């Protein structure tokens, strides 16, 4: 064990890293079993060999490799290792984005932990996930809940497992959101107070330490957020087979599922999840800011669910 290594917790896992990951919560449990190791390693020859048969990424049942031109080569192995090989002059801040994003999504899949692409909020002792395509407004909607004094569980990647009685459970990620400049403006937040994710980028890292729920909670509902040419926001309950489509579509980096040999696992897990939760579609207009209205719709749906269960 390298005495200069860093130890963190995220997604219900203990992580050892040879580079600092300031977004994550530090852990003092260095004597406990390490779940994931993040390590610098020269991958250039290996990638040169792997990339003969692929252009974007290499994937087998035990390894995923990909390269970001001019930045870094990454290898995710056996659900236990994330290896990174930077190019000269690479920005470590940018490398961390890929380690905590694509690499973490890949390693969660390898560990058979479902990674959903979205944000999760704690409401009345349960977790509710907001999923959707990039730019749909997931983090913005989560921010609207934080302004109502609810707590963030995860942003960008939501880790879901099953308990011993097949209840879906969400594990906490780390206390940070990623918000676009126009969302910050709508909430009266100054972009100069936050760090841009990339140089000259319009998306910013927003710490949420005081409103982070650092514990696992049962997943009670999923809300798919979409943008449509409508005048007012709408909500509808999703039923039947369409729920499978929503879970698959919004599995983070779902193109890894097939090469990892996880299609059957993903289907079986999805079957158990949809038996225990309600699934909704939230449609928001493409012409105006409706985060406040959407939070009201979500809370009304949550309260109706709880009233129904109590009866």
PDB file of C-alpha atoms in Angstrom:
ATOM      1  CA  UNK A   1       0.000   0.000   0.000  1.00  0.00           C
ATOM      2  CA  UNK A   2       1.378   3.363  -1.029  1.00  0.00           C
ATOM      3  CA  UNK A   3       1.420   5.714   1.992  1.00  0.00           C
ATOM      4  CA  UNK A   4       0.596   8.632  -0.307  1.00  0.00           C
ATOM      5  CA  UNK A   5      -2.622   7.029  -1.595  1.00  0.00           C
ATOM      6  CA  UNK A   6      -5.995   8.595  -0.915  1.00  0.00           C
ATOM      7  CA  UNK A   7      -9.067   6.799   0.404  1.00  0.00           C
ATOM      8  CA  UNK A   8     -12.641   7.739  -0.419  1.00  0.00           C
ATOM      9  CA  UNK A   9     -16.176   6.425  -0.239  1.00  0.00           C
ATOM     10  CA  UNK A  10     -18.718   6.708  -3.049  1.00  0.00           C
ATOM     11  CA  UNK A  11     -21.537   4.568  -4.453  1.00  0.00           C
ATOM     12  CA  UNK A  12     -21.365   2.359  -1.358  1.00  0.00           C
ATOM     13  CA  UNK A  13     -17.767   1.406  -2.166  1.00  0.00           C
ATOM     14  CA  UNK A  14     -14.334   2.052  -0.641  1.00  0.00           C
ATOM     15  CA  UNK A  15     -11.974   3.572  -3.196  1.00  0.00           C
ATOM     16  CA  UNK A  16      -8.174   3.794  -3.067  1.00  0.00           C
ATOM     17  CA  UNK A  17      -6.613   6.283  -5.494  1.00  0.00           C
ATOM     18  CA  UNK A  18      -3.068   7.402  -6.205  1.00  0.00           C
ATOM     19  CA  UNK A  19      -4.413  10.805  -7.293  1.00  0.00           C
ATOM     20  CA  UNK A  20      -6.611  13.158  -5.263  1.00  0.00           C
ATOM     21  CA  UNK A  21     -10.345  13.103  -6.002  1.00  0.00           C
ATOM     22  CA  UNK A  22     -11.539  16.152  -4.056  1.00  0.00           C
ATOM     23  CA  UNK A  23     -15.136  15.694  -5.199  1.00  0.00           C
ATOM     24  CA  UNK A  24     -15.440  12.507  -3.124  1.00  0.00           C
ATOM     25  CA  UNK A  25     -15.876  12.054   0.621  1.00  0.00           C
ATOM     26  CA  UNK A  26     -12.651  11.026   2.329  1.00  0.00           C
ATOM     27  CA  UNK A  27     -12.548   7.753   4.245  1.00  0.00           C
ATOM     28  CA  UNK A  28     -10.264   6.706   7.112  1.00  0.00           C
ATOM     29  CA  UNK A  29     -10.990   3.019   6.576  1.00  0.00           C
ATOM     30  CA  UNK A  30      -7.655   2.266   4.932  1.00  0.00           C
ATOM     31  CA  UNK A  31      -7.462  -1.119   6.700  1.00  0.00           C
ATOM     32  CA  UNK A  32     -10.809  -2.255   5.284  1.00  0.00           C
ATOM     33  CA  UNK A  33     -11.162  -4.198   2.061  1.00  0.00           C
ATOM     34  CA  UNK A  34     -10.645  -1.938  -0.941  1.00  0.00           C
ATOM     35  CA  UNK A  35     -13.418  -2.228  -3.531  1.00  0.00           C
ATOM     36  CA  UNK A  36     -11.910  -0.097  -6.301  1.00  0.00           C
ATOM     37  CA  UNK A  37      -8.311   0.909  -6.988  1.00  0.00           C
ATOM     38  CA  UNK A  38      -7.553   3.922  -9.203  1.00  0.00           C
ATOM     39  CA  UNK A  39      -3.976   3.903 -10.424  1.00  0.00           C
ATOM     40  CA  UNK A  40      -1.624   5.573 -12.893  1.00  0.00           C
ATOM     41  CA  UNK A  41      -0.221   3.070 -15.399  1.00  0.00           C
ATOM     42  CA  UNK A  42       1.325   3.158 -18.872  1.00  0.00           C
ATOM     43  CA  UNK A  43      -1.409   1.820 -21.173  1.00  0.00           C
ATOM     44  CA  UNK A  44      -0.114   3.074 -24.499  1.00  0.00           C
ATOM     45  CA  UNK A  45       1.202  -0.266 -25.835  1.00  0.00           C
ATOM     46  CA  UNK A  46      -1.871  -2.142 -24.663  1.00  0.00           C
ATOM     47  CA  UNK A  47      -4.196   0.405 -26.282  1.00  0.00           C
ATOM     48  CA  UNK A  48      -2.180   0.304 -29.500  1.00  0.00           C
ATOM     49  CA  UNK A  49      -2.808  -3.435 -29.618  1.00  0.00           C
ATOM     50  CA  UNK A  50      -6.478  -3.196 -28.607  1.00  0.00           C
ATOM     51  CA  UNK A  51      -7.318  -0.322 -30.946  1.00  0.00           C
ATOM     52  CA  UNK A  52      -6.398  -2.319 -34.056  1.00  0.00           C
ATOM     53  CA  UNK A  53      -9.907  -3.787 -33.991  1.00  0.00           C
ATOM     54  CA  UNK A  54     -11.793  -0.796 -32.596  1.00  0.00           C
ATOM     55  CA  UNK A  55     -11.915   2.953 -32.927  1.00  0.00           C
ATOM     56  CA  UNK A  56     -13.835   4.250 -29.934  1.00  0.00           C
ATOM     57  CA  UNK A  57     -13.467   1.624 -27.198  1.00  0.00           C
ATOM     58  CA  UNK A  58     -12.511  -1.979 -26.535  1.00  0.00           C
ATOM     59  CA  UNK A  59     -14.790  -4.143 -24.412  1.00  0.00           C
ATOM     60  CA  UNK A  60     -14.705  -7.736 -23.239  1.00  0.00           C
ATOM     61  CA  UNK A  61     -16.389  -9.441 -20.297  1.00  0.00           C
ATOM     62  CA  UNK A  62     -13.540  -8.418 -17.992  1.00  0.00           C
ATOM     63  CA  UNK A  63     -12.122  -5.200 -19.453  1.00  0.00           C
ATOM     64  CA  UNK A  64     -13.157  -1.912 -21.023  1.00  0.00           C
ATOM     65  CA  UNK A  65     -10.615   0.432 -22.615  1.00  0.00           C
ATOM     66  CA  UNK A  66     -11.073   3.786 -24.304  1.00  0.00           C
ATOM     67  CA  UNK A  67      -9.008   6.798 -25.282  1.00  0.00           C
ATOM     68  CA  UNK A  68      -9.803  10.499 -25.158  1.00  0.00           C
ATOM     69  CA  UNK A  69      -7.544  12.055 -27.765  1.00  0.00           C
ATOM     70  CA  UNK A  70      -4.922  14.344 -26.298  1.00  0.00           C
ATOM     71  CA  UNK A  71      -6.029  13.609 -22.748  1.00  0.00           C
ATOM     72  CA  UNK A  72      -5.793  10.044 -21.476  1.00  0.00           C
ATOM     73  CA  UNK A  73      -6.184   6.300 -22.043  1.00  0.00           C
ATOM     74  CA  UNK A  74      -8.393   4.475 -19.538  1.00  0.00           C
ATOM     75  CA  UNK A  75      -8.771   0.809 -18.633  1.00  0.00           C
ATOM     76  CA  UNK A  76     -11.532  -0.547 -16.357  1.00  0.00           C
ATOM     77  CA  UNK A  77     -10.833  -4.088 -15.230  1.00  0.00           C
ATOM     78  CA  UNK A  78     -12.833  -6.771 -13.433  1.00  0.00           C
ATOM     79  CA  UNK A  79     -14.938  -4.379 -11.408  1.00  0.00           C
ATOM     80  CA  UNK A  80     -11.928  -3.579  -9.252  1.00  0.00           C
ATOM     81  CA  UNK A  81      -9.449  -1.372 -11.143  1.00  0.00           C
ATOM     82  CA  UNK A  82      -9.535   1.931 -12.983  1.00  0.00           C
ATOM     83  CA  UNK A  83      -6.189   2.543 -14.668  1.00  0.00           C
ATOM     84  CA  UNK A  84      -5.346   5.820 -16.384  1.00  0.00           C
ATOM     85  CA  UNK A  85      -2.499   6.814 -18.688  1.00  0.00           C
ATOM     86  CA  UNK A  86      -2.362  10.587 -19.339  1.00  0.00           C
ATOM     87  CA  UNK A  87      -0.799  12.175 -22.388  1.00  0.00           C
ATOM     88  CA  UNK A  88       1.809  14.891 -21.898  1.00  0.00           C
ATOM     89  CA  UNK A  89       0.269  18.113 -20.603  1.00  0.00           C
ATOM     90  CA  UNK A  90      -3.104  16.514 -19.817  1.00  0.00           C
ATOM     91  CA  UNK A  91      -5.371  18.340 -17.376  1.00  0.00           C
ATOM     92  CA  UNK A  92      -6.003  16.252 -14.242  1.00  0.00           C
ATOM     93  CA  UNK A  93      -9.327  18.031 -13.675  1.00  0.00           C
ATOM     94  CA  UNK A  94     -10.555  16.721 -17.026  1.00  0.00           C
ATOM     95  CA  UNK A  95      -9.192  13.237 -16.322  1.00  0.00           C
ATOM     96  CA  UNK A  96     -11.174  13.165 -13.059  1.00  0.00           C
ATOM     97  CA  UNK A  97     -14.379  13.891 -14.984  1.00  0.00           C
ATOM     98  CA  UNK A  98     -13.892  10.701 -16.974  1.00  0.00           C
ATOM     99  CA  UNK A  99     -12.808   8.670 -13.932  1.00  0.00           C
ATOM    100  CA  UNK A 100     -15.940   9.677 -12.017  1.00  0.00           C
ATOM    101  CA  UNK A 101     -18.167   9.475 -15.108  1.00  0.00           C
ATOM    102  CA  UNK A 102     -17.607   6.901 -17.846  1.00  0.00           C
ATOM    103  CA  UNK A 103     -15.068   4.849 -15.859  1.00  0.00           C
ATOM    104  CA  UNK A 104     -17.268   4.702 -12.773  1.00  0.00           C
ATOM    105  CA  UNK A 105     -20.313   3.795 -14.866  1.00  0.00           C
ATOM    106  CA  UNK A 106     -18.346   0.978 -16.472  1.00  0.00           C
ATOM    107  CA  UNK A 107     -16.998  -0.396 -13.204  1.00  0.00           C
ATOM    108  CA  UNK A 108     -20.452  -0.324 -11.592  1.00  0.00           C
ATOM    109  CA  UNK A 109     -21.762  -2.398 -14.499  1.00  0.00           C
ATOM    110  CA  UNK A 110     -18.856  -4.821 -14.060  1.00  0.00           C
ATOM    111  CA  UNK A 111     -19.798  -5.153 -10.385  1.00  0.00           C
ATOM    112  CA  UNK A 112     -23.464  -5.697 -11.366  1.00  0.00           C
ATOM    113  CA  UNK A 113     -24.539  -2.436  -9.773  1.00  0.00           C
ATOM    114  CA  UNK A 114     -27.057  -0.656 -11.998  1.00  0.00           C
ATOM    115  CA  UNK A 115     -25.812   2.843 -12.949  1.00  0.00           C
ATOM    116  CA  UNK A 116     -28.665   5.119 -13.998  1.00  0.00           C
ATOM    117  CA  UNK A 117     -27.958   8.411 -15.782  1.00  0.00           C
ATOM    118  CA  UNK A 118     -29.586  11.025 -13.622  1.00  0.00           C
ATOM    119  CA  UNK A 119     -29.951  12.687 -10.244  1.00  0.00           C
ATOM    120  CA  UNK A 120     -31.433  11.205  -7.073  1.00  0.00           C
ATOM    121  CA  UNK A 121     -33.121  13.142  -4.275  1.00  0.00           C
ATOM    122  CA  UNK A 122     -34.125  12.041  -0.759  1.00  0.00           C
ATOM    123  CA  UNK A 123     -37.815  12.728  -0.106  1.00  0.00           C
ATOM    124  CA  UNK A 124     -39.516  11.530   3.078  1.00  0.00           C
ATOM    125  CA  UNK A 125     -36.945   8.800   3.719  1.00  0.00           C
ATOM    126  CA  UNK A 126     -36.993   7.412   0.192  1.00  0.00           C
ATOM    127  CA  UNK A 127     -34.978   7.965  -2.979  1.00  0.00           C
ATOM    128  CA  UNK A 128     -36.476   9.319  -6.180  1.00  0.00           C
ATOM    129  CA  UNK A 129     -34.502   9.294  -9.422  1.00  0.00           C
ATOM    130  CA  UNK A 130     -34.728  11.826 -12.248  1.00  0.00           C
ATOM    131  CA  UNK A 131     -33.400  10.291 -15.459  1.00  0.00           C
ATOM    132  CA  UNK A 132     -33.186  11.631 -18.993  1.00  0.00           C
ATOM    133  CA  UNK A 133     -30.971  12.473 -21.920  1.00  0.00           C
ATOM    134  CA  UNK A 134     -28.095  14.938 -21.530  1.00  0.00           C
ATOM    135  CA  UNK A 135     -29.508  18.444 -21.305  1.00  0.00           C
ATOM    136  CA  UNK A 136     -32.985  17.306 -20.232  1.00  0.00           C
ATOM    137  CA  UNK A 137     -32.682  19.235 -16.964  1.00  0.00           C
ATOM    138  CA  UNK A 138     -32.100  16.463 -14.414  1.00  0.00           C
ATOM    139  CA  UNK A 139     -29.594  18.376 -12.293  1.00  0.00           C
ATOM    140  CA  UNK A 140     -31.631  21.572 -12.608  1.00  0.00           C
ATOM    141  CA  UNK A 141     -34.708  19.790 -11.275  1.00  0.00           C
ATOM    142  CA  UNK A 142     -32.636  18.311  -8.455  1.00  0.00           C
ATOM    143  CA  UNK A 143     -31.393  21.823  -7.639  1.00  0.00           C
ATOM    144  CA  UNK A 144     -34.980  23.029  -7.358  1.00  0.00           C
ATOM    145  CA  UNK A 145     -35.535  20.326  -4.720  1.00  0.00           C
ATOM    146  CA  UNK A 146     -32.411  21.395  -2.824  1.00  0.00           C
ATOM    147  CA  UNK A 147     -33.859  24.909  -2.682  1.00  0.00           C
ATOM    148  CA  UNK A 148     -36.848  23.351  -0.915  1.00  0.00           C
ATOM    149  CA  UNK A 149     -34.464  21.819   1.659  1.00  0.00           C
ATOM    150  CA  UNK A 150     -34.483  18.277   0.299  1.00  0.00           C
ATOM    151  CA  UNK A 151     -31.177  16.403   0.041  1.00  0.00           C
ATOM    152  CA  UNK A 152     -29.097  15.189  -2.896  1.00  0.00           C
ATOM    153  CA  UNK A 153     -28.078  11.524  -3.009  1.00  0.00           C
ATOM    154  CA  UNK A 154     -26.402  11.470  -6.403  1.00  0.00           C
ATOM    155  CA  UNK A 155     -25.857  13.561  -9.511  1.00  0.00           C
ATOM    156  CA  UNK A 156     -25.039  12.185 -12.983  1.00  0.00           C
ATOM    157  CA  UNK A 157     -24.577   8.507 -11.969  1.00  0.00           C
ATOM    158  CA  UNK A 158     -27.098   6.783  -9.668  1.00  0.00           C
ATOM    159  CA  UNK A 159     -25.951   3.437  -8.219  1.00  0.00           C
ATOM    160  CA  UNK A 160     -28.818   0.974  -7.624  1.00  0.00           C
ATOM    161  CA  UNK A 161     -28.650  -2.488  -6.053  1.00  0.00           C
ATOM    162  CA  UNK A 162     -31.207  -4.904  -4.578  1.00  0.00           C
ATOM    163  CA  UNK A 163     -31.521  -5.614  -0.865  1.00  0.00           C
ATOM    164  CA  UNK A 164     -31.978  -9.128   0.522  1.00  0.00           C
ATOM    165  CA  UNK A 165     -35.750  -8.835  -0.047  1.00  0.00           C
ATOM    166  CA  UNK A 166     -35.309  -7.449  -3.586  1.00  0.00           C
ATOM    167  CA  UNK A 167     -36.023  -3.853  -2.631  1.00  0.00           C
ATOM    168  CA  UNK A 168     -34.123  -1.499  -4.961  1.00  0.00           C
ATOM    169  CA  UNK A 169     -31.661   0.658  -3.015  1.00  0.00           C
ATOM    170  CA  UNK A 170     -29.824   3.835  -4.053  1.00  0.00           C
ATOM    171  CA  UNK A 171     -26.283   4.361  -2.748  1.00  0.00           C
ATOM    172  CA  UNK A 172     -24.902   7.880  -2.186  1.00  0.00           C
ATOM    173  CA  UNK A 173     -22.386   9.244  -4.706  1.00  0.00           C
ATOM    174  CA  UNK A 174     -20.646  12.475  -3.657  1.00  0.00           C
ATOM    175  CA  UNK A 175     -21.710  16.015  -2.691  1.00  0.00           C
ATOM    176  CA  UNK A 176     -21.472  17.842  -5.992  1.00  0.00           C
ATOM    177  CA  UNK A 177     -23.774  18.889  -8.811  1.00  0.00           C
ATOM    178  CA  UNK A 178     -22.975  19.854 -12.403  1.00  0.00           C
ATOM    179  CA  UNK A 179     -25.068  22.816 -13.548  1.00  0.00           C
ATOM    180  CA  UNK A 180     -25.177  24.862 -16.744  1.00  0.00           C
ATOM    181  CA  UNK A 181     -24.699  28.599 -16.544  1.00  0.00           C
ATOM    182  CA  UNK A 182     -28.309  29.305 -17.570  1.00  0.00           C
ATOM    183  CA  UNK A 183     -29.577  27.148 -14.695  1.00  0.00           C
ATOM    184  CA  UNK A 184     -27.341  28.981 -12.242  1.00  0.00           C
ATOM    185  CA  UNK A 185     -28.713  32.246 -13.587  1.00  0.00           C
ATOM    186  CA  UNK A 186     -32.336  31.108 -13.123  1.00  0.00           C
ATOM    187  CA  UNK A 187     -31.579  30.264  -9.489  1.00  0.00           C
ATOM    188  CA  UNK A 188     -29.800  33.594  -8.898  1.00  0.00           C
ATOM    189  CA  UNK A 189     -26.392  31.911  -8.517  1.00  0.00           C
ATOM    190  CA  UNK A 190     -23.233  33.641  -9.762  1.00  0.00           C
ATOM    191  CA  UNK A 191     -21.027  31.594 -12.102  1.00  0.00           C
ATOM    192  CA  UNK A 192     -17.922  33.311 -10.705  1.00  0.00           C
ATOM    193  CA  UNK A 193     -18.512  31.447  -7.420  1.00  0.00           C
ATOM    194  CA  UNK A 194     -18.026  28.032  -9.055  1.00  0.00           C
ATOM    195  CA  UNK A 195     -15.374  26.135 -11.013  1.00  0.00           C
ATOM    196  CA  UNK A 196     -16.077  25.407 -14.705  1.00  0.00           C
ATOM    197  CA  UNK A 197     -15.767  21.726 -15.533  1.00  0.00           C
ATOM    198  CA  UNK A 198     -13.681  22.477 -18.611  1.00  0.00           C
ATOM    199  CA  UNK A 199     -11.745  25.582 -19.556  1.00  0.00           C
ATOM    200  CA  UNK A 200     -14.184  28.141 -20.984  1.00  0.00           C
ATOM    201  CA  UNK A 201     -17.019  25.655 -20.399  1.00  0.00           C
ATOM    202  CA  UNK A 202     -20.505  26.790 -19.472  1.00  0.00           C
ATOM    203  CA  UNK A 203     -21.085  23.929 -17.053  1.00  0.00           C
ATOM    204  CA  UNK A 204     -19.947  24.306 -13.458  1.00  0.00           C
ATOM    205  CA  UNK A 205     -19.154  22.149 -10.429  1.00  0.00           C
ATOM    206  CA  UNK A 206     -21.463  23.139  -7.566  1.00  0.00           C
ATOM    207  CA  UNK A 207     -20.688  21.717  -4.085  1.00  0.00           C
ATOM    208  CA  UNK A 208     -23.693  20.630  -1.999  1.00  0.00           C
ATOM    209  CA  UNK A 209     -21.989  19.417   1.179  1.00  0.00           C
ATOM    210  CA  UNK A 210     -24.621  20.828   3.524  1.00  0.00           C
ATOM    211  CA  UNK A 211     -27.472  19.156   1.609  1.00  0.00           C
ATOM    212  CA  UNK A 212     -25.968  15.770   0.810  1.00  0.00           C
ATOM    213  CA  UNK A 213     -27.564  12.574   2.118  1.00  0.00           C
ATOM    214  CA  UNK A 214     -24.671  10.221   2.810  1.00  0.00           C
ATOM    215  CA  UNK A 215     -26.624   7.015   3.281  1.00  0.00           C
ATOM    216  CA  UNK A 216     -28.518   4.459   1.244  1.00  0.00           C
ATOM    217  CA  UNK A 217     -32.273   4.737   0.744  1.00  0.00           C
ATOM    218  CA  UNK A 218     -34.916   2.552  -0.906  1.00  0.00           C
ATOM    219  CA  UNK A 219     -35.726   3.640  -4.448  1.00  0.00           C
ATOM    220  CA  UNK A 220     -39.421   4.507  -4.560  1.00  0.00           C
ATOM    221  CA  UNK A 221     -39.859   6.100  -7.971  1.00  0.00           C
ATOM    222  CA  UNK A 222     -38.272   7.058 -11.277  1.00  0.00           C
ATOM    223  CA  UNK A 223     -39.202  10.182 -13.225  1.00  0.00           C
ATOM    224  CA  UNK A 224     -38.081  10.375 -16.857  1.00  0.00           C
ATOM    225  CA  UNK A 225     -37.572  14.016 -17.799  1.00  0.00           C
ATOM    226  CA  UNK A 226     -38.152  15.013 -21.438  1.00  0.00           C
ATOM    227  CA  UNK A 227     -38.300  18.299 -23.392  1.00  0.00           C
ATOM    228  CA  UNK A 228     -41.257  18.851 -25.700  1.00  0.00           C
ATOM    229  CA  UNK A 229     -42.975  21.548 -27.750  1.00  0.00           C
ATOM    230  CA  UNK A 230     -45.757  22.053 -25.231  1.00  0.00           C
ATOM    231  CA  UNK A 231     -47.099  25.110 -23.435  1.00  0.00           C
ATOM    232  CA  UNK A 232     -47.130  23.703 -19.886  1.00  0.00           C
ATOM    233  CA  UNK A 233     -45.369  20.848 -18.063  1.00  0.00           C
ATOM    234  CA  UNK A 234     -47.109  17.473 -17.929  1.00  0.00           C
ATOM    235  CA  UNK A 235     -46.763  14.271 -15.929  1.00  0.00           C
ATOM    236  CA  UNK A 236     -47.977  10.764 -16.744  1.00  0.00           C
ATOM    237  CA  UNK A 237     -47.687   7.358 -15.105  1.00  0.00           C
ATOM    238  CA  UNK A 238     -45.753   4.832 -17.208  1.00  0.00           C
ATOM    239  CA  UNK A 239     -46.845   1.232 -17.112  1.00  0.00           C
ATOM    240  CA  UNK A 240     -46.242  -2.138 -18.770  1.00  0.00           C
ATOM    241  CA  UNK A 241     -43.218  -2.867 -20.968  1.00  0.00           C
ATOM    242  CA  UNK A 242     -42.322   0.766 -21.543  1.00  0.00           C
ATOM    243  CA  UNK A 243     -40.769   0.785 -18.066  1.00  0.00           C
ATOM    244  CA  UNK A 244     -38.108  -1.676 -19.276  1.00  0.00           C
ATOM    245  CA  UNK A 245     -37.294   0.670 -22.133  1.00  0.00           C
ATOM    246  CA  UNK A 246     -36.852   3.592 -19.726  1.00  0.00           C
ATOM    247  CA  UNK A 247     -34.487   1.647 -17.471  1.00  0.00           C
ATOM    248  CA  UNK A 248     -32.403   0.423 -20.403  1.00  0.00           C
ATOM    249  CA  UNK A 249     -32.315   3.765 -22.205  1.00  0.00           C
ATOM    250  CA  UNK A 250     -31.172   5.606 -19.095  1.00  0.00           C
ATOM    251  CA  UNK A 251     -28.627   3.077 -17.903  1.00  0.00           C
ATOM    252  CA  UNK A 252     -25.389   5.054 -17.868  1.00  0.00           C
ATOM    253  CA  UNK A 253     -23.198   4.078 -20.857  1.00  0.00           C
ATOM    254  CA  UNK A 254     -25.631   1.285 -21.768  1.00  0.00           C
ATOM    255  CA  UNK A 255     -23.518   0.386 -24.819  1.00  0.00           C
ATOM    256  CA  UNK A 256     -21.265  -1.529 -22.386  1.00  0.00           C
ATOM    257  CA  UNK A 257     -24.058  -3.965 -21.435  1.00  0.00           C
ATOM    258  CA  UNK A 258     -23.776  -6.253 -24.469  1.00  0.00           C
ATOM    259  CA  UNK A 259     -19.961  -6.680 -24.606  1.00  0.00           C
ATOM    260  CA  UNK A 260     -19.867  -7.240 -20.847  1.00  0.00           C
ATOM    261  CA  UNK A 261     -22.366 -10.094 -21.258  1.00  0.00           C
ATOM    262  CA  UNK A 262     -24.857  -8.384 -18.968  1.00  0.00           C
ATOM    263  CA  UNK A 263     -28.060  -8.313 -21.037  1.00  0.00           C
ATOM    264  CA  UNK A 264     -29.777 -11.102 -19.045  1.00  0.00           C
ATOM    265  CA  UNK A 265     -28.623  -9.615 -15.731  1.00  0.00           C
ATOM    266  CA  UNK A 266     -29.904  -6.180 -16.729  1.00  0.00           C
ATOM    267  CA  UNK A 267     -33.305  -7.553 -17.767  1.00  0.00           C
ATOM    268  CA  UNK A 268     -33.731  -9.596 -14.579  1.00  0.00           C
ATOM    269  CA  UNK A 269     -32.688  -6.686 -12.372  1.00  0.00           C
ATOM    270  CA  UNK A 270     -35.001  -4.313 -14.235  1.00  0.00           C
ATOM    271  CA  UNK A 271     -37.899  -6.769 -13.744  1.00  0.00           C
ATOM    272  CA  UNK A 272     -37.389  -6.749  -9.993  1.00  0.00           C
ATOM    273  CA  UNK A 273     -37.016  -2.966  -9.838  1.00  0.00           C
ATOM    274  CA  UNK A 274     -40.193  -2.120 -11.739  1.00  0.00           C
ATOM    275  CA  UNK A 275     -42.200  -4.451  -9.500  1.00  0.00           C
ATOM    276  CA  UNK A 276     -41.357  -2.258  -6.509  1.00  0.00           C
ATOM    277  CA  UNK A 277     -41.497   1.311  -7.837  1.00  0.00           C
ATOM    278  CA  UNK A 278     -43.674   3.693  -9.821  1.00  0.00           C
ATOM    279  CA  UNK A 279     -42.368   5.180 -13.063  1.00  0.00           C
ATOM    280  CA  UNK A 280     -43.432   8.546 -14.479  1.00  0.00           C
ATOM    281  CA  UNK A 281     -42.667  10.742 -17.449  1.00  0.00           C
ATOM    282  CA  UNK A 282     -42.243  14.459 -16.852  1.00  0.00           C
ATOM    283  CA  UNK A 283     -42.566  16.618 -19.955  1.00  0.00           C
ATOM    284  CA  UNK A 284     -41.282  20.155 -19.775  1.00  0.00           C
ATOM    285  CA  UNK A 285     -41.701  22.960 -22.342  1.00  0.00           C
ATOM    286  CA  UNK A 286     -38.724  23.879 -24.490  1.00  0.00           C
ATOM    287  CA  UNK A 287     -39.527  27.590 -24.253  1.00  0.00           C
ATOM    288  CA  UNK A 288     -39.527  28.419 -20.545  1.00  0.00           C
ATOM    289  CA  UNK A 289     -38.112  27.548 -17.121  1.00  0.00           C
ATOM    290  CA  UNK A 290     -40.512  25.250 -15.234  1.00  0.00           C
ATOM    291  CA  UNK A 291     -38.415  23.663 -12.486  1.00  0.00           C
ATOM    292  CA  UNK A 292     -40.708  24.971  -9.737  1.00  0.00           C
ATOM    293  CA  UNK A 293     -43.832  23.566 -11.410  1.00  0.00           C
ATOM    294  CA  UNK A 294     -42.117  20.224 -11.964  1.00  0.00           C
ATOM    295  CA  UNK A 295     -41.126  19.896  -8.300  1.00  0.00           C
ATOM    296  CA  UNK A 296     -44.767  20.438  -7.364  1.00  0.00           C
ATOM    297  CA  UNK A 297     -45.866  17.689  -9.763  1.00  0.00           C
ATOM    298  CA  UNK A 298     -43.279  15.273  -8.367  1.00  0.00           C
ATOM    299  CA  UNK A 299     -44.243  15.996  -4.760  1.00  0.00           C
ATOM    300  CA  UNK A 300     -47.950  15.578  -5.539  1.00  0.00           C
ATOM    301  CA  UNK A 301     -47.217  12.181  -7.105  1.00  0.00           C
ATOM    302  CA  UNK A 302     -45.041  11.138  -4.157  1.00  0.00           C
ATOM    303  CA  UNK A 303     -47.697  12.169  -1.646  1.00  0.00           C
ATOM    304  CA  UNK A 304     -50.410  10.279  -3.566  1.00  0.00           C
ATOM    305  CA  UNK A 305     -48.230   7.149  -3.554  1.00  0.00           C
ATOM    306  CA  UNK A 306     -47.672   7.338   0.193  1.00  0.00           C
ATOM    307  CA  UNK A 307     -51.368   7.975   0.875  1.00  0.00           C
ATOM    308  CA  UNK A 308     -52.276   4.979  -1.305  1.00  0.00           C
ATOM    309  CA  UNK A 309     -49.790   2.712   0.493  1.00  0.00           C
ATOM    310  CA  UNK A 310     -50.985   3.841   3.912  1.00  0.00           C
ATOM    311  CA  UNK A 311     -54.572   2.998   3.036  1.00  0.00           C
TER     312      UNK A 311
END
